[in-house]
Amino acid sequence: MSLNRNKITIVGAGNVGASCASWIIERNLADVVLLDIPETKNMPKGKALDMLQMSPISNTHCKIIGTTNYELTASSDICVITAGVPRKPGMSREDLVATNQGIVQTVVKNLTQYSPQTILIIVTNPLDSMCYVALKASNFPKNRVIGQAGVLDSARMRTFISQELGISVENIHASVIGGHGDEMVPLIRYSTICGLPLSHFLSKEKINEIVDRTRKGGSELVNLLGISAWYAPGAAAGFMVEAILKDKKIILPCSAFLEGEYGLSNLYFGVLGILGNHGLEKIIDIPLNEEEQQLLKKSAGLIQETMKSLK
Ligand code: APR
């Protein structure tokens, strides 16, 4: 590995992990180690070699290796965890909890042994509960264990608004907070188009339709694909990696460990936070009206329910 490039490990060389790896090296952001279980045999190596062969075409210089050996992940700046089983039609993210808890615990123990100073970005579902599992298994401070959900959910909402209006996604800002489940909370009041409220462009009915489609955005894709999505989830995790590596201090919706913020404690929950070199550097508490608070409470209730089945 080069001395002057950052190093990112991605655990889980499946659909989301490989998409994330590809997003990172196409942007020349960092060297990547793509790791999977020995049962996958040469699959991670094959995917890494395939991606490496993109570099002459995209004129990039990052190295990528595929492996099943944690020793090669040593001193990673950031580790992205996508290891686990994805959902199939008819399943909720919560249905994955038992299997994925064990996987996340093992992965975190292995990673932190070789990269004790790393920042963990969790993607495995059910997201908020898996972040909690990772926090406990790593014993890391909370700023170094962050979940990817809101970047994806907000991107989905921006896409739907853009499709509806024929206005560039660049002009559209959407804030989706809450748990990464069907009870997530798209904040209409804090979503804007070129600084103007959504209601300037869209009827109440249309806004409600978009909110509903955003909430069920993951399920829509599971039904189309027969398995959960990967391009946008991989890119969303890559986007967070970039924000941290470049010390952007950008405010993004992330799953964060709450200790009183938003009136909630002892759980991971999607909120706004500043991402920089130290990971999730600050949680931004925002004023919410009665209706928004009720929606958040409902969403938090779902996560607390899932967390009860953690062993
Ligand atoms: N260590 C490392 N990798 C593992 C482990 C483990 N203990 N257990 C499973 N994996 C690997 C699998 O071998 C597989 O290659 O994780 C990968 C998961 O890839 P996919 O099955 O393609 O699933 P994907 O669509 O990438 O989703 C992964 O992200 O968005 C979430 O809900 C999704 O929880 C799921 C995760």
mmCIF file of C-alpha atoms and ligand atoms in Angstrom:
data_model
loop_
_atom_site.group_PDB
_atom_site.id
_atom_site.type_symbol
_atom_site.label_atom_id
_atom_site.label_comp_id
_atom_site.label_asym_id
_atom_site.label_seq_id
_atom_site.Cartn_x
_atom_site.Cartn_y
_atom_site.Cartn_z
ATOM 1 C CA MET A 1 0.000 0.000 0.000
ATOM 2 C CA SER A 2 1.158 3.523 -0.721
ATOM 3 C CA LEU A 3 2.319 5.681 2.154
ATOM 4 C CA ASN A 4 0.584 8.793 0.998
ATOM 5 C CA ARG A 5 -2.856 7.441 0.246
ATOM 6 C CA ASN A 6 -5.546 6.705 2.771
ATOM 7 C CA LYS A 7 -6.631 3.154 3.365
ATOM 8 C CA ILE A 8 -10.236 1.994 3.485
ATOM 9 C CA THR A 9 -11.381 -1.514 4.343
ATOM 10 C CA ILE A 10 -14.760 -2.702 3.177
ATOM 11 C CA VAL A 11 -16.023 -5.863 4.835
ATOM 12 C CA GLY A 12 -18.558 -7.737 2.753
ATOM 13 C CA ALA A 13 -17.557 -7.956 -0.904
ATOM 14 C CA GLY A 14 -21.175 -8.471 -1.937
ATOM 15 C CA ASN A 15 -23.382 -6.079 -3.824
ATOM 16 C CA VAL A 16 -23.213 -3.062 -1.512
ATOM 17 C CA GLY A 17 -19.559 -3.548 -0.538
ATOM 18 C CA ALA A 18 -18.370 -3.903 -4.113
ATOM 19 C CA SER A 19 -20.400 -0.859 -5.241
ATOM 20 C CA CYS A 20 -18.895 1.182 -2.422
ATOM 21 C CA ALA A 21 -15.378 0.030 -3.344
ATOM 22 C CA SER A 22 -15.924 0.909 -6.975
ATOM 23 C CA TRP A 23 -17.284 4.371 -6.036
ATOM 24 C CA ILE A 24 -14.199 5.074 -3.909
ATOM 25 C CA ILE A 25 -11.532 3.989 -6.373
ATOM 26 C CA GLU A 26 -13.234 5.602 -9.358
ATOM 27 C CA ARG A 27 -12.865 8.886 -7.495
ATOM 28 C CA ASN A 28 -9.237 8.161 -6.649
ATOM 29 C CA LEU A 29 -10.032 8.629 -2.966
ATOM 30 C CA ALA A 30 -8.064 5.882 -1.219
ATOM 31 C CA ASP A 31 -6.574 2.423 -1.449
ATOM 32 C CA VAL A 32 -9.169 -0.222 -0.702
ATOM 33 C CA VAL A 33 -9.115 -3.652 0.938
ATOM 34 C CA LEU A 34 -12.215 -5.641 0.067
ATOM 35 C CA LEU A 35 -12.700 -8.467 2.552
ATOM 36 C CA ASP A 36 -15.123 -11.364 2.744
ATOM 37 C CA ILE A 37 -15.376 -14.756 4.450
ATOM 38 C CA PRO A 38 -13.165 -17.694 3.399
ATOM 39 C CA GLU A 39 -16.286 -19.523 2.094
ATOM 40 C CA THR A 40 -16.449 -16.994 -0.742
ATOM 41 C CA LYS A 41 -13.067 -18.391 -1.870
ATOM 42 C CA ASN A 42 -11.594 -16.152 -4.568
ATOM 43 C CA MET A 43 -14.610 -13.891 -5.070
ATOM 44 C CA PRO A 44 -13.141 -10.812 -3.291
ATOM 45 C CA LYS A 45 -9.881 -11.238 -5.215
ATOM 46 C CA GLY A 46 -11.775 -11.482 -8.480
ATOM 47 C CA LYS A 47 -13.873 -8.394 -7.820
ATOM 48 C CA ALA A 48 -10.812 -6.408 -6.746
ATOM 49 C CA LEU A 49 -8.886 -7.398 -9.867
ATOM 50 C CA ASP A 50 -11.857 -6.492 -12.059
ATOM 51 C CA MET A 51 -12.073 -3.061 -10.403
ATOM 52 C CA LEU A 52 -8.317 -2.522 -10.630
ATOM 53 C CA GLN A 53 -8.619 -2.988 -14.369
ATOM 54 C CA MET A 54 -10.924 0.047 -14.475
ATOM 55 C CA SER A 55 -8.003 2.277 -13.463
ATOM 56 C CA PRO A 56 -6.405 2.660 -16.924
ATOM 57 C CA ILE A 57 -9.837 3.611 -18.253
ATOM 58 C CA SER A 58 -10.752 6.017 -15.474
ATOM 59 C CA ASN A 59 -7.151 7.204 -15.174
ATOM 60 C CA THR A 60 -6.985 6.603 -11.447
ATOM 61 C CA HIS A 61 -4.226 5.220 -9.271
ATOM 62 C CA CYS A 62 -5.722 3.677 -6.165
ATOM 63 C CA LYS A 63 -4.895 0.108 -5.339
ATOM 64 C CA ILE A 64 -7.540 -2.404 -4.436
ATOM 65 C CA ILE A 65 -7.014 -5.881 -3.092
ATOM 66 C CA GLY A 66 -9.534 -8.589 -2.316
ATOM 67 C CA THR A 67 -8.882 -10.923 0.595
ATOM 68 C CA THR A 68 -10.259 -13.042 3.409
ATOM 69 C CA ASN A 69 -7.326 -12.180 5.679
ATOM 70 C CA TYR A 70 -7.829 -9.464 8.307
ATOM 71 C CA GLU A 71 -4.086 -8.884 8.636
ATOM 72 C CA LEU A 72 -4.225 -7.019 5.335
ATOM 73 C CA THR A 73 -6.723 -4.541 6.776
ATOM 74 C CA ALA A 74 -4.212 -3.249 9.366
ATOM 75 C CA SER A 75 -4.151 0.515 9.969
ATOM 76 C CA SER A 76 -7.228 1.299 7.922
ATOM 77 C CA ASP A 77 -8.395 4.903 8.284
ATOM 78 C CA ILE A 78 -12.028 3.914 7.813
ATOM 79 C CA CYS A 79 -13.763 0.526 7.755
ATOM 80 C CA VAL A 80 -17.121 0.159 6.066
ATOM 81 C CA ILE A 81 -19.161 -2.842 7.218
ATOM 82 C CA THR A 82 -21.600 -4.260 4.701
ATOM 83 C CA ALA A 83 -21.199 -7.872 5.826
ATOM 84 C CA GLY A 84 -24.423 -9.708 6.464
ATOM 85 C CA VAL A 85 -27.481 -11.052 4.772
ATOM 86 C CA PRO A 86 -29.656 -8.726 2.690
ATOM 87 C CA ARG A 87 -33.442 -8.877 2.747
ATOM 88 C CA LYS A 88 -35.677 -10.582 0.227
ATOM 89 C CA PRO A 89 -39.260 -9.717 -0.793
ATOM 90 C CA GLY A 90 -41.661 -9.844 2.163
ATOM 91 C CA MET A 91 -38.879 -9.301 4.722
ATOM 92 C CA SER A 92 -38.374 -6.181 6.794
ATOM 93 C CA ARG A 93 -34.905 -4.962 7.720
ATOM 94 C CA GLU A 94 -35.734 -6.016 11.279
ATOM 95 C CA ASP A 95 -36.065 -9.662 10.186
ATOM 96 C CA LEU A 96 -32.288 -9.749 9.695
ATOM 97 C CA VAL A 97 -31.384 -8.915 13.269
ATOM 98 C CA ALA A 98 -30.449 -12.356 14.634
ATOM 99 C CA THR A 99 -28.152 -13.363 11.774
ATOM 100 C CA ASN A 100 -26.532 -9.992 11.250
ATOM 101 C CA GLN A 101 -25.855 -9.291 14.924
ATOM 102 C CA GLY A 102 -23.432 -12.217 15.129
ATOM 103 C CA ILE A 103 -21.785 -11.229 11.852
ATOM 104 C CA VAL A 104 -21.295 -7.585 12.868
ATOM 105 C CA GLN A 105 -19.867 -8.567 16.265
ATOM 106 C CA THR A 106 -17.297 -10.895 14.689
ATOM 107 C CA VAL A 107 -16.348 -8.421 11.988
ATOM 108 C CA VAL A 108 -15.903 -5.545 14.448
ATOM 109 C CA LYS A 109 -13.736 -7.634 16.795
ATOM 110 C CA ASN A 110 -11.492 -8.641 13.902
ATOM 111 C CA LEU A 111 -11.237 -5.160 12.410
ATOM 112 C CA THR A 112 -10.509 -3.325 15.640
ATOM 113 C CA GLN A 113 -7.729 -5.757 16.487
ATOM 114 C CA TYR A 114 -5.804 -4.559 13.424
ATOM 115 C CA SER A 115 -7.084 -0.967 13.208
ATOM 116 C CA PRO A 116 -7.689 0.290 16.746
ATOM 117 C CA GLN A 117 -7.902 3.929 15.615
ATOM 118 C CA THR A 118 -10.219 3.402 12.675
ATOM 119 C CA ILE A 119 -13.642 4.945 12.074
ATOM 120 C CA LEU A 120 -16.433 2.431 11.507
ATOM 121 C CA ILE A 121 -19.227 3.125 9.030
ATOM 122 C CA ILE A 122 -21.989 0.566 9.380
ATOM 123 C CA VAL A 123 -24.278 -0.321 6.485
ATOM 124 C CA THR A 124 -25.565 -3.748 7.561
ATOM 125 C CA ASN A 125 -29.270 -3.869 8.427
ATOM 126 C CA PRO A 126 -31.213 -3.454 10.601
ATOM 127 C CA LEU A 127 -28.977 -0.425 10.519
ATOM 128 C CA ASP A 128 -29.543 1.415 13.764
ATOM 129 C CA SER A 129 -29.428 -1.755 15.879
ATOM 130 C CA MET A 130 -26.310 -2.970 14.073
ATOM 131 C CA CYS A 131 -24.587 0.357 14.853
ATOM 132 C CA TYR A 132 -25.331 -0.228 18.517
ATOM 133 C CA VAL A 133 -23.867 -3.737 18.256
ATOM 134 C CA ALA A 134 -20.741 -2.285 16.604
ATOM 135 C CA LEU A 135 -20.374 0.411 19.285
ATOM 136 C CA LYS A 136 -20.491 -2.178 22.066
ATOM 137 C CA ALA A 137 -18.236 -4.682 20.269
ATOM 138 C CA SER A 138 -15.610 -2.044 19.449
ATOM 139 C CA ASN A 139 -15.643 -0.097 22.696
ATOM 140 C CA PHE A 140 -14.912 2.928 20.503
ATOM 141 C CA PRO A 141 -16.042 6.452 21.327
ATOM 142 C CA LYS A 142 -19.361 7.204 19.636
ATOM 143 C CA ASN A 143 -17.862 9.639 17.104
ATOM 144 C CA ARG A 144 -16.012 6.685 15.520
ATOM 145 C CA VAL A 145 -19.056 4.436 14.993
ATOM 146 C CA ILE A 146 -21.507 5.894 12.478
ATOM 147 C CA GLY A 147 -24.349 4.429 10.458
ATOM 148 C CA GLN A 148 -25.155 5.044 6.815
ATOM 149 C CA ALA A 149 -28.858 5.473 6.200
ATOM 150 C CA GLY A 150 -29.889 9.110 5.921
ATOM 151 C CA VAL A 151 -27.594 9.880 2.994
ATOM 152 C CA LEU A 152 -29.337 7.126 1.038
ATOM 153 C CA ASP A 153 -32.869 7.946 2.206
ATOM 154 C CA SER A 154 -32.379 11.655 1.451
ATOM 155 C CA ALA A 155 -30.939 10.784 -1.982
ATOM 156 C CA ARG A 156 -34.034 8.717 -2.699
ATOM 157 C CA MET A 157 -36.297 11.597 -1.699
ATOM 158 C CA ARG A 158 -34.297 14.071 -3.824
ATOM 159 C CA THR A 159 -34.535 11.700 -6.779
ATOM 160 C CA PHE A 160 -38.319 11.419 -6.477
ATOM 161 C CA ILE A 161 -38.734 15.208 -6.218
ATOM 162 C CA SER A 162 -36.456 15.721 -9.209
ATOM 163 C CA GLN A 163 -38.361 13.125 -11.265
ATOM 164 C CA GLU A 164 -41.670 14.777 -10.403
ATOM 165 C CA LEU A 165 -40.612 18.325 -11.248
ATOM 166 C CA GLY A 166 -37.927 17.915 -13.885
ATOM 167 C CA ILE A 167 -35.592 20.023 -11.721
ATOM 168 C CA SER A 168 -31.955 19.052 -11.131
ATOM 169 C CA VAL A 169 -31.174 17.039 -8.016
ATOM 170 C CA GLU A 170 -28.486 19.670 -7.374
ATOM 171 C CA ASN A 171 -31.205 22.202 -6.547
ATOM 172 C CA ILE A 172 -33.012 19.837 -4.237
ATOM 173 C CA HIS A 173 -32.223 19.450 -0.565
ATOM 174 C CA ALA A 174 -33.985 16.785 1.467
ATOM 175 C CA SER A 175 -33.583 15.872 5.128
ATOM 176 C CA VAL A 176 -34.608 12.408 6.184
ATOM 177 C CA ILE A 177 -34.003 11.533 9.817
ATOM 178 C CA GLY A 178 -35.222 8.821 12.194
ATOM 179 C CA GLY A 179 -34.658 5.094 12.026
ATOM 180 C CA HIS A 180 -33.733 3.385 8.777
ATOM 181 C CA GLY A 181 -37.075 1.618 8.429
ATOM 182 C CA ASP A 182 -40.534 2.290 7.083
ATOM 183 C CA GLU A 183 -41.082 4.705 9.990
ATOM 184 C CA MET A 184 -38.214 7.007 8.931
ATOM 185 C CA VAL A 185 -39.066 10.711 9.093
ATOM 186 C CA PRO A 186 -38.688 12.785 5.920
ATOM 187 C CA LEU A 187 -38.700 16.366 7.229
ATOM 188 C CA ILE A 188 -40.863 18.322 4.800
ATOM 189 C CA ARG A 189 -40.279 21.623 6.610
ATOM 190 C CA TYR A 190 -36.527 21.262 6.245
ATOM 191 C CA SER A 191 -36.523 20.092 2.630
ATOM 192 C CA THR A 192 -36.170 22.752 -0.024
ATOM 193 C CA ILE A 193 -35.798 23.408 -3.731
ATOM 194 C CA CYS A 194 -33.317 26.190 -4.405
ATOM 195 C CA GLY A 195 -34.040 27.468 -0.899
ATOM 196 C CA LEU A 196 -37.818 27.516 -1.451
ATOM 197 C CA PRO A 197 -40.209 25.265 0.463
ATOM 198 C CA LEU A 198 -41.486 22.117 -1.283
ATOM 199 C CA SER A 199 -45.026 23.542 -1.112
ATOM 200 C CA HIS A 200 -43.978 26.262 -3.586
ATOM 201 C CA PHE A 201 -43.669 23.574 -6.258
ATOM 202 C CA LEU A 202 -45.737 20.606 -5.097
ATOM 203 C CA SER A 203 -49.282 20.019 -3.841
ATOM 204 C CA LYS A 204 -49.789 18.588 -0.350
ATOM 205 C CA GLU A 205 -50.963 15.316 -1.915
ATOM 206 C CA LYS A 206 -47.852 15.053 -4.094
ATOM 207 C CA ILE A 207 -45.569 15.795 -1.144
ATOM 208 C CA ASN A 208 -47.298 13.058 0.868
ATOM 209 C CA GLU A 209 -46.864 10.619 -2.025
ATOM 210 C CA ILE A 210 -43.146 11.416 -2.207
ATOM 211 C CA VAL A 211 -42.748 11.046 1.558
ATOM 212 C CA ASP A 212 -44.486 7.672 1.428
ATOM 213 C CA ARG A 213 -42.397 6.487 -1.521
ATOM 214 C CA THR A 214 -39.210 7.579 0.278
ATOM 215 C CA ARG A 215 -40.174 5.606 3.374
ATOM 216 C CA LYS A 216 -40.805 2.531 1.272
ATOM 217 C CA GLY A 217 -37.922 3.224 -1.115
ATOM 218 C CA GLY A 218 -35.958 0.171 0.012
ATOM 219 C CA SER A 219 -38.956 -2.165 -0.293
ATOM 220 C CA GLU A 220 -39.785 -0.822 -3.770
ATOM 221 C CA LEU A 221 -36.340 -1.962 -4.887
ATOM 222 C CA VAL A 222 -36.489 -5.285 -3.040
ATOM 223 C CA ASN A 223 -39.706 -6.002 -4.942
ATOM 224 C CA LEU A 224 -38.170 -5.030 -8.290
ATOM 225 C CA LEU A 225 -34.823 -6.761 -7.801
ATOM 226 C CA GLY A 226 -35.796 -9.719 -5.641
ATOM 227 C CA ILE A 227 -33.026 -8.627 -3.253
ATOM 228 C CA SER A 228 -32.075 -5.359 -1.612
ATOM 229 C CA ALA A 229 -30.489 -2.510 -3.564
ATOM 230 C CA TRP A 230 -26.775 -1.791 -3.859
ATOM 231 C CA TYR A 231 -25.757 1.037 -6.221
ATOM 232 C CA ALA A 232 -27.163 3.937 -4.202
ATOM 233 C CA PRO A 233 -26.409 2.308 -0.805
ATOM 234 C CA GLY A 234 -22.786 1.736 -1.901
ATOM 235 C CA ALA A 235 -22.460 5.300 -3.176
ATOM 236 C CA ALA A 236 -23.999 6.694 0.021
ATOM 237 C CA ALA A 237 -21.388 4.902 2.147
ATOM 238 C CA GLY A 238 -18.664 6.093 -0.247
ATOM 239 C CA PHE A 239 -19.920 9.663 0.105
ATOM 240 C CA MET A 240 -19.524 9.446 3.884
ATOM 241 C CA VAL A 241 -16.016 8.021 3.467
ATOM 242 C CA GLU A 242 -15.122 10.983 1.252
ATOM 243 C CA ALA A 243 -16.567 13.498 3.750
ATOM 244 C CA ILE A 244 -14.422 12.047 6.540
ATOM 245 C CA LEU A 245 -11.210 11.678 4.499
ATOM 246 C CA LYS A 246 -11.449 15.224 3.179
ATOM 247 C CA ASP A 247 -12.413 16.607 6.589
ATOM 248 C CA LYS A 248 -15.336 18.310 4.896
ATOM 249 C CA LYS A 249 -17.268 19.258 8.061
ATOM 250 C CA ILE A 250 -20.380 18.644 6.034
ATOM 251 C CA ILE A 251 -23.763 18.238 7.701
ATOM 252 C CA LEU A 252 -25.307 14.921 6.689
ATOM 253 C CA PRO A 253 -28.052 12.747 8.091
ATOM 254 C CA CYS A 254 -26.276 9.829 9.814
ATOM 255 C CA SER A 255 -27.189 7.208 12.345
ATOM 256 C CA ALA A 256 -25.604 8.427 15.580
ATOM 257 C CA PHE A 257 -25.539 7.286 19.190
ATOM 258 C CA LEU A 258 -27.857 9.602 21.102
ATOM 259 C CA GLU A 259 -27.437 10.677 24.697
ATOM 260 C CA GLY A 260 -30.311 13.077 25.150
ATOM 261 C CA GLU A 261 -30.263 14.742 21.735
ATOM 262 C CA TYR A 262 -33.676 14.845 20.044
ATOM 263 C CA GLY A 263 -35.072 13.744 23.450
ATOM 264 C CA LEU A 264 -33.678 10.213 22.977
ATOM 265 C CA SER A 265 -31.008 8.185 24.741
ATOM 266 C CA ASN A 266 -29.073 4.940 24.480
ATOM 267 C CA LEU A 267 -29.877 4.117 20.882
ATOM 268 C CA TYR A 268 -28.596 4.794 17.372
ATOM 269 C CA PHE A 269 -30.931 7.001 15.389
ATOM 270 C CA GLY A 270 -30.822 8.990 12.169
ATOM 271 C CA VAL A 271 -30.055 12.642 12.955
ATOM 272 C CA LEU A 272 -28.100 15.477 11.404
ATOM 273 C CA GLY A 273 -24.412 15.531 12.204
ATOM 274 C CA ILE A 274 -21.112 17.069 11.067
ATOM 275 C CA LEU A 275 -18.722 14.638 9.364
ATOM 276 C CA GLY A 276 -14.994 15.340 9.379
ATOM 277 C CA ASN A 277 -11.622 13.756 10.147
ATOM 278 C CA HIS A 278 -12.780 12.675 13.591
ATOM 279 C CA GLY A 279 -15.856 10.938 12.267
ATOM 280 C CA LEU A 280 -19.198 12.226 13.496
ATOM 281 C CA GLU A 281 -17.868 15.371 15.113
ATOM 282 C CA LYS A 282 -21.091 16.968 16.303
ATOM 283 C CA ILE A 283 -24.781 16.191 16.369
ATOM 284 C CA ILE A 284 -26.989 19.052 15.234
ATOM 285 C CA ASP A 285 -30.178 19.218 17.266
ATOM 286 C CA ILE A 286 -32.963 20.936 15.323
ATOM 287 C CA PRO A 287 -36.261 22.336 16.560
ATOM 288 C CA LEU A 288 -39.152 20.006 15.742
ATOM 289 C CA ASN A 289 -42.874 20.688 15.950
ATOM 290 C CA GLU A 290 -45.336 18.441 17.776
ATOM 291 C CA GLU A 291 -46.164 16.359 14.686
ATOM 292 C CA GLU A 292 -42.486 15.770 13.805
ATOM 293 C CA GLN A 293 -41.725 14.820 17.400
ATOM 294 C CA GLN A 294 -44.529 12.258 17.387
ATOM 295 C CA LEU A 295 -43.207 10.734 14.143
ATOM 296 C CA LEU A 296 -39.704 10.523 15.593
ATOM 297 C CA LYS A 297 -41.037 8.896 18.745
ATOM 298 C CA LYS A 298 -42.813 6.255 16.671
ATOM 299 C CA SER A 299 -39.673 5.610 14.636
ATOM 300 C CA ALA A 300 -37.535 5.347 17.786
ATOM 301 C CA GLY A 301 -40.078 2.919 19.243
ATOM 302 C CA LEU A 302 -39.516 0.562 16.322
ATOM 303 C CA ILE A 303 -35.751 0.592 16.889
ATOM 304 C CA GLN A 304 -36.147 0.063 20.634
ATOM 305 C CA GLU A 305 -38.390 -2.905 19.840
ATOM 306 C CA THR A 306 -35.743 -4.411 17.503
ATOM 307 C CA MET A 307 -33.016 -3.774 20.071
ATOM 308 C CA LYS A 308 -34.906 -5.945 22.557
ATOM 309 C CA SER A 309 -34.078 -8.971 20.423
ATOM 310 C CA LEU A 310 -30.316 -8.244 20.574
ATOM 311 C CA LYS A 311 -28.480 -10.874 22.572
HETATM 312 N N1 APR B 1 -17.498 -11.531 7.439
HETATM 313 C C1 APR B 1 -17.303 -10.935 6.254
HETATM 314 N N2 APR B 1 -18.215 -10.954 5.272
HETATM 315 C C2 APR B 1 -19.364 -11.600 5.497
HETATM 316 C C3 APR B 1 -19.630 -12.240 6.727
HETATM 317 C C4 APR B 1 -18.642 -12.180 7.736
HETATM 318 N N3 APR B 1 -18.793 -12.749 8.921
HETATM 319 N N4 APR B 1 -20.853 -12.813 6.642
HETATM 320 C C5 APR B 1 -21.340 -12.532 5.421
HETATM 321 N N5 APR B 1 -20.428 -11.809 4.723
HETATM 322 C C6 APR B 1 -20.492 -11.343 3.348
HETATM 323 C C7 APR B 1 -21.164 -12.341 2.420
HETATM 324 O O1 APR B 1 -20.295 -13.417 2.086
HETATM 325 C C8 APR B 1 -21.508 -11.465 1.238
HETATM 326 O O2 APR B 1 -20.496 -11.458 0.247
HETATM 327 O O3 APR B 1 -21.293 -10.180 3.242
HETATM 328 C C9 APR B 1 -21.628 -10.043 1.863
HETATM 329 C C10 APR B 1 -23.019 -9.475 1.743
HETATM 330 O O4 APR B 1 -23.247 -9.236 0.410
HETATM 331 P P1 APR B 1 -24.679 -9.446 -0.268
HETATM 332 O O5 APR B 1 -25.229 -10.783 0.130
HETATM 333 O O6 APR B 1 -24.530 -9.130 -1.715
HETATM 334 O O7 APR B 1 -25.594 -8.359 0.472
HETATM 335 P P2 APR B 1 -25.653 -6.784 0.154
HETATM 336 O O8 APR B 1 -26.752 -6.513 -0.781
HETATM 337 O O9 APR B 1 -24.305 -6.286 -0.150
HETATM 338 O O10 APR B 1 -26.125 -6.233 1.575
HETATM 339 C C11 APR B 1 -25.281 -6.272 2.695
HETATM 340 O O11 APR B 1 -26.048 -4.199 3.551
HETATM 341 O O12 APR B 1 -27.749 -2.772 2.863
HETATM 342 C C12 APR B 1 -27.392 -3.802 3.743
HETATM 343 O O13 APR B 1 -29.476 -4.976 4.140
HETATM 344 C C13 APR B 1 -28.202 -5.052 3.543
HETATM 345 O O14 APR B 1 -27.531 -6.102 5.586
HETATM 346 C C14 APR B 1 -27.337 -6.075 4.187
HETATM 347 C C15 APR B 1 -25.920 -5.574 3.852
#
